[in-house]
């Protein structure tokens, strides 16, 4: 008679459901993204994400107070520099917007985890995540700049480095640079399984990081290929896929 499993036995009451619940989502799991802008008096709504704002540091106190009141343990910072250039100087400058924002936040909320997005696309005038030669995105030359960016973010007090740039070898390059700079204790959160996808459109709006020519298909993952590989070889972790 028992041709099927009666999963509903474990769903019958609230206490039963609570006991067997596999995943719990609490405010302690959340990371709040903040888009910080160089300059003053800026609180600008992102057109493609209503209710999400870009803030200059003189406008960010109320947002930080709310994050703190909600017991959200971490913020991730995306920076919008006043000026962009070919190599993304604003990304690794000691007074870059991420570095300044990190110092500002840690001085006021030392327990709040500050995660620094490590990429160049918000800082380069061409909008790509690495250095370019013509319309070619240079891999290894970009690693040095990304490593320098990560170290400057850690120097400013970032608790976690979160590289999102999708250059080959970026995690190794950043880890080595952090260690050489004495930041052995700073973890890397590679959330950088990124797909060359239009779904990033609103986010590029928020971080002002859309490429000025071409797309990211030569360095970000193709959604279909990645899906097939994962399905065939489920033992491959997402982290391995990025490196
Ligand atoms: Zn990028």
Tab-separated table of C-alpha atoms and ligand atoms in Angstrom:
chain	number	residue	atom	x	y	z
A	1	UNK	CA	0.000	0.000	0.000
A	2	UNK	CA	2.852	2.413	0.791
A	3	UNK	CA	3.581	3.389	-2.797
A	4	UNK	CA	4.477	6.920	-1.858
A	5	UNK	CA	5.976	8.819	1.029
A	6	UNK	CA	3.723	10.834	3.275
A	7	UNK	CA	5.859	13.967	3.508
A	8	UNK	CA	2.892	15.785	4.939
A	9	UNK	CA	3.366	13.976	8.263
A	10	UNK	CA	6.214	16.382	8.934
A	11	UNK	CA	4.197	19.409	7.874
A	12	UNK	CA	1.167	18.889	10.056
A	13	UNK	CA	1.816	21.409	12.807
A	14	UNK	CA	3.794	24.579	13.248
A	15	UNK	CA	6.055	22.934	15.836
A	16	UNK	CA	6.696	19.966	13.576
A	17	UNK	CA	7.518	22.226	10.623
A	18	UNK	CA	9.806	24.322	12.748
A	19	UNK	CA	11.680	21.256	13.985
A	20	UNK	CA	12.400	19.827	10.535
A	21	UNK	CA	12.943	23.140	8.767
A	22	UNK	CA	16.219	22.964	6.840
A	23	UNK	CA	16.752	26.610	6.035
A	24	UNK	CA	16.216	29.564	8.271
A	25	UNK	CA	16.482	33.085	7.005
A	26	UNK	CA	17.116	35.699	9.652
A	27	UNK	CA	18.383	39.250	9.543
A	28	UNK	CA	21.775	37.777	10.563
A	29	UNK	CA	21.995	36.230	7.068
A	30	UNK	CA	21.523	39.486	5.214
A	31	UNK	CA	24.003	41.753	3.475
A	32	UNK	CA	22.773	45.225	2.599
A	33	UNK	CA	24.174	46.749	-0.601
A	34	UNK	CA	25.096	50.421	-0.438
A	35	UNK	CA	25.920	52.537	-3.486
A	36	UNK	CA	28.185	55.329	-2.335
A	37	UNK	CA	28.942	58.393	-4.420
A	38	UNK	CA	31.806	60.833	-4.223
A	39	UNK	CA	30.700	64.397	-3.526
A	40	UNK	CA	28.121	65.983	-1.263
A	41	UNK	CA	24.340	66.339	-1.026
A	42	UNK	CA	23.675	63.312	-3.200
A	43	UNK	CA	20.699	61.080	-2.516
A	44	UNK	CA	19.707	59.873	-5.950
A	45	UNK	CA	17.125	57.203	-6.672
A	46	UNK	CA	18.205	54.545	-9.158
A	47	UNK	CA	15.681	54.805	-12.016
A	48	UNK	CA	15.610	51.066	-12.706
A	49	UNK	CA	15.362	50.139	-8.991
A	50	UNK	CA	12.784	52.353	-7.288
A	51	UNK	CA	13.459	52.714	-3.575
A	52	UNK	CA	17.200	52.099	-4.006
A	53	UNK	CA	19.395	55.171	-3.680
A	54	UNK	CA	22.936	56.291	-4.311
A	55	UNK	CA	24.295	58.237	-1.359
A	56	UNK	CA	27.152	60.615	-0.766
A	57	UNK	CA	28.661	60.070	2.676
A	58	UNK	CA	27.034	63.216	4.135
A	59	UNK	CA	23.622	61.701	3.339
A	60	UNK	CA	24.146	58.153	4.543
A	61	UNK	CA	23.680	58.398	8.325
A	62	UNK	CA	19.951	57.685	8.353
A	63	UNK	CA	20.438	54.625	6.168
A	64	UNK	CA	23.205	53.306	8.423
A	65	UNK	CA	21.083	53.891	11.521
A	66	UNK	CA	18.260	51.885	9.982
A	67	UNK	CA	20.596	49.039	9.002
A	68	UNK	CA	21.890	48.999	12.566
A	69	UNK	CA	18.405	49.101	14.067
A	70	UNK	CA	17.350	46.150	11.907
A	71	UNK	CA	20.389	44.175	13.162
A	72	UNK	CA	21.624	43.577	9.627
A	73	UNK	CA	25.233	42.504	10.220
A	74	UNK	CA	26.880	43.520	6.955
A	75	UNK	CA	26.903	46.014	4.140
A	76	UNK	CA	28.539	45.613	0.755
A	77	UNK	CA	29.862	48.786	-0.800
A	78	UNK	CA	29.775	49.723	-4.453
A	79	UNK	CA	31.524	52.981	-5.291
A	80	UNK	CA	30.748	55.704	-7.794
A	81	UNK	CA	33.790	57.929	-8.248
A	82	UNK	CA	33.656	61.587	-9.289
A	83	UNK	CA	36.033	60.876	-12.151
A	84	UNK	CA	36.750	57.801	-14.206
A	85	UNK	CA	39.868	56.983	-16.196
A	86	UNK	CA	41.326	54.216	-18.330
A	87	UNK	CA	42.798	52.203	-15.442
A	88	UNK	CA	40.145	52.832	-12.801
A	89	UNK	CA	42.351	54.839	-10.429
A	90	UNK	CA	39.372	55.549	-8.178
A	91	UNK	CA	39.181	51.867	-7.313
A	92	UNK	CA	42.541	51.709	-5.541
A	93	UNK	CA	43.175	55.319	-4.533
A	94	UNK	CA	43.746	55.761	-0.798
A	95	UNK	CA	40.972	58.383	-0.800
A	96	UNK	CA	38.731	56.505	-3.214
A	97	UNK	CA	35.046	56.477	-2.397
A	98	UNK	CA	35.028	52.870	-1.132
A	99	UNK	CA	38.058	53.532	1.037
A	100	UNK	CA	36.485	56.707	2.463
A	101	UNK	CA	33.111	55.042	2.944
A	102	UNK	CA	34.725	52.104	4.718
A	103	UNK	CA	36.548	54.411	7.142
A	104	UNK	CA	33.364	56.448	7.683
A	105	UNK	CA	31.221	53.422	8.468
A	106	UNK	CA	33.781	51.569	10.623
A	107	UNK	CA	34.355	54.716	12.705
A	108	UNK	CA	30.633	54.881	13.526
A	109	UNK	CA	29.664	51.203	13.545
A	110	UNK	CA	32.805	49.181	14.284
A	111	UNK	CA	30.831	45.935	14.574
A	112	UNK	CA	29.079	46.292	11.225
A	113	UNK	CA	30.870	44.110	8.680
A	114	UNK	CA	31.995	46.135	5.702
A	115	UNK	CA	32.359	44.108	2.523
A	116	UNK	CA	34.126	45.815	-0.357
A	117	UNK	CA	33.177	45.027	-3.920
A	118	UNK	CA	36.420	44.663	-5.840
A	119	UNK	CA	36.011	45.508	-9.482
A	120	UNK	CA	37.024	48.203	-11.919
A	121	UNK	CA	33.906	48.747	-14.026
A	122	UNK	CA	32.557	51.567	-11.861
A	123	UNK	CA	35.909	53.351	-12.106
A	124	UNK	CA	37.005	52.878	-15.711
A	125	UNK	CA	35.882	55.338	-18.372
A	126	UNK	CA	35.242	52.395	-20.711
A	127	UNK	CA	33.105	50.587	-18.131
A	128	UNK	CA	34.859	47.223	-18.357
A	129	UNK	CA	35.972	45.206	-15.339
A	130	UNK	CA	39.625	45.145	-16.427
A	131	UNK	CA	42.175	47.099	-18.406
A	132	UNK	CA	41.733	47.240	-22.144
A	133	UNK	CA	43.850	47.317	-25.269
A	134	UNK	CA	41.583	48.545	-28.024
A	135	UNK	CA	38.508	46.423	-27.517
A	136	UNK	CA	40.361	43.523	-25.885
A	137	UNK	CA	40.035	43.125	-22.122
A	138	UNK	CA	43.488	42.335	-20.721
A	139	UNK	CA	43.496	39.600	-18.117
A	140	UNK	CA	46.837	39.459	-16.332
A	141	UNK	CA	47.479	43.198	-16.473
A	142	UNK	CA	44.119	43.677	-14.761
A	143	UNK	CA	45.042	41.301	-11.922
A	144	UNK	CA	47.708	43.654	-10.616
A	145	UNK	CA	45.223	46.541	-10.421
A	146	UNK	CA	42.566	44.377	-8.806
A	147	UNK	CA	45.061	43.128	-6.229
A	148	UNK	CA	46.084	46.710	-5.489
A	149	UNK	CA	42.400	47.631	-5.116
A	150	UNK	CA	41.769	44.807	-2.655
A	151	UNK	CA	44.772	45.755	-0.529
A	152	UNK	CA	43.725	49.411	-0.397
A	153	UNK	CA	40.227	48.367	0.664
A	154	UNK	CA	41.614	46.145	3.414
A	155	UNK	CA	43.967	48.938	4.467
A	156	UNK	CA	40.926	51.195	4.845
A	157	UNK	CA	39.341	48.663	7.196
A	158	UNK	CA	37.165	46.467	5.000
A	159	UNK	CA	36.332	43.192	6.759
A	160	UNK	CA	35.744	41.114	3.632
A	161	UNK	CA	36.993	41.503	0.072
A	162	UNK	CA	34.381	40.600	-2.519
A	163	UNK	CA	35.867	40.422	-6.005
A	164	UNK	CA	33.307	40.486	-8.786
A	165	UNK	CA	35.479	41.103	-11.814
A	166	UNK	CA	35.693	37.654	-13.441
A	167	UNK	CA	39.285	37.893	-14.656
A	168	UNK	CA	40.941	34.472	-14.704
A	169	UNK	CA	43.070	33.984	-11.596
A	170	UNK	CA	41.648	36.935	-9.693
A	171	UNK	CA	41.073	35.122	-6.409
A	172	UNK	CA	44.655	33.805	-6.277
A	173	UNK	CA	46.096	37.191	-7.224
A	174	UNK	CA	44.057	38.995	-4.573
A	175	UNK	CA	44.792	36.382	-1.878
A	176	UNK	CA	48.551	36.640	-2.498
A	177	UNK	CA	48.477	40.424	-2.431
A	178	UNK	CA	46.413	40.534	0.767
A	179	UNK	CA	48.775	38.081	2.461
A	180	UNK	CA	51.862	40.004	1.357
A	181	UNK	CA	50.319	43.169	2.785
A	182	UNK	CA	49.726	41.453	6.123
A	183	UNK	CA	45.977	40.974	5.651
A	184	UNK	CA	46.059	37.226	6.311
A	185	UNK	CA	42.898	37.447	8.386
A	186	UNK	CA	40.781	39.156	5.730
A	187	UNK	CA	38.542	36.677	3.929
A	188	UNK	CA	37.643	36.762	0.265
A	189	UNK	CA	34.014	36.272	-0.603
A	190	UNK	CA	33.987	35.343	-4.232
A	191	UNK	CA	30.381	35.943	-5.086
A	192	UNK	CA	31.662	36.321	-8.602
A	193	UNK	CA	29.881	33.627	-10.497
A	194	UNK	CA	28.667	36.215	-12.925
A	195	UNK	CA	26.846	35.712	-16.150
A	196	UNK	CA	26.943	37.910	-19.220
A	197	UNK	CA	23.289	38.701	-18.744
A	198	UNK	CA	20.907	41.585	-19.241
A	199	UNK	CA	19.558	40.833	-15.767
A	200	UNK	CA	22.469	42.918	-14.474
A	201	UNK	CA	21.040	45.941	-16.286
A	202	UNK	CA	19.409	47.615	-13.276
A	203	UNK	CA	22.455	46.894	-11.154
A	204	UNK	CA	24.748	48.513	-13.702
A	205	UNK	CA	22.489	51.515	-13.446
A	206	UNK	CA	22.860	51.558	-9.669
A	207	UNK	CA	26.651	51.213	-9.776
A	208	UNK	CA	27.073	53.213	-12.991
A	209	UNK	CA	29.192	50.394	-14.382
A	210	UNK	CA	27.752	49.578	-17.805
A	211	UNK	CA	30.374	48.906	-20.494
A	212	UNK	CA	30.728	51.722	-23.002
A	213	UNK	CA	31.416	49.301	-25.846
A	214	UNK	CA	30.696	45.632	-26.436
A	215	UNK	CA	29.607	43.379	-23.588
A	216	UNK	CA	31.166	41.158	-20.915
A	217	UNK	CA	30.911	37.885	-22.788
A	218	UNK	CA	34.685	37.378	-23.090
A	219	UNK	CA	35.079	37.273	-19.303
A	220	UNK	CA	31.739	36.529	-17.701
A	221	UNK	CA	30.086	33.139	-17.908
A	222	UNK	CA	27.669	32.031	-20.545
A	223	UNK	CA	24.521	31.061	-18.714
A	224	UNK	CA	23.716	28.064	-20.925
A	225	UNK	CA	27.218	26.575	-20.898
A	226	UNK	CA	27.483	27.002	-17.138
A	227	UNK	CA	24.118	25.369	-16.598
A	228	UNK	CA	25.069	22.350	-18.688
A	229	UNK	CA	28.388	21.887	-16.944
A	230	UNK	CA	26.772	22.096	-13.532
A	231	UNK	CA	24.084	19.618	-14.521
A	232	UNK	CA	26.589	17.101	-15.910
A	233	UNK	CA	29.196	17.523	-13.210
A	234	UNK	CA	27.348	18.591	-10.101
A	235	UNK	CA	30.465	17.995	-8.001
A	236	UNK	CA	32.059	21.059	-9.581
A	237	UNK	CA	31.613	23.900	-7.149
A	238	UNK	CA	30.689	27.332	-8.349
A	239	UNK	CA	33.996	28.617	-7.049
A	240	UNK	CA	35.893	26.202	-9.273
A	241	UNK	CA	33.870	27.359	-12.213
A	242	UNK	CA	35.070	30.908	-11.718
A	243	UNK	CA	38.759	30.150	-11.469
B	1	LIG	ZN1	32.794	44.893	-12.898
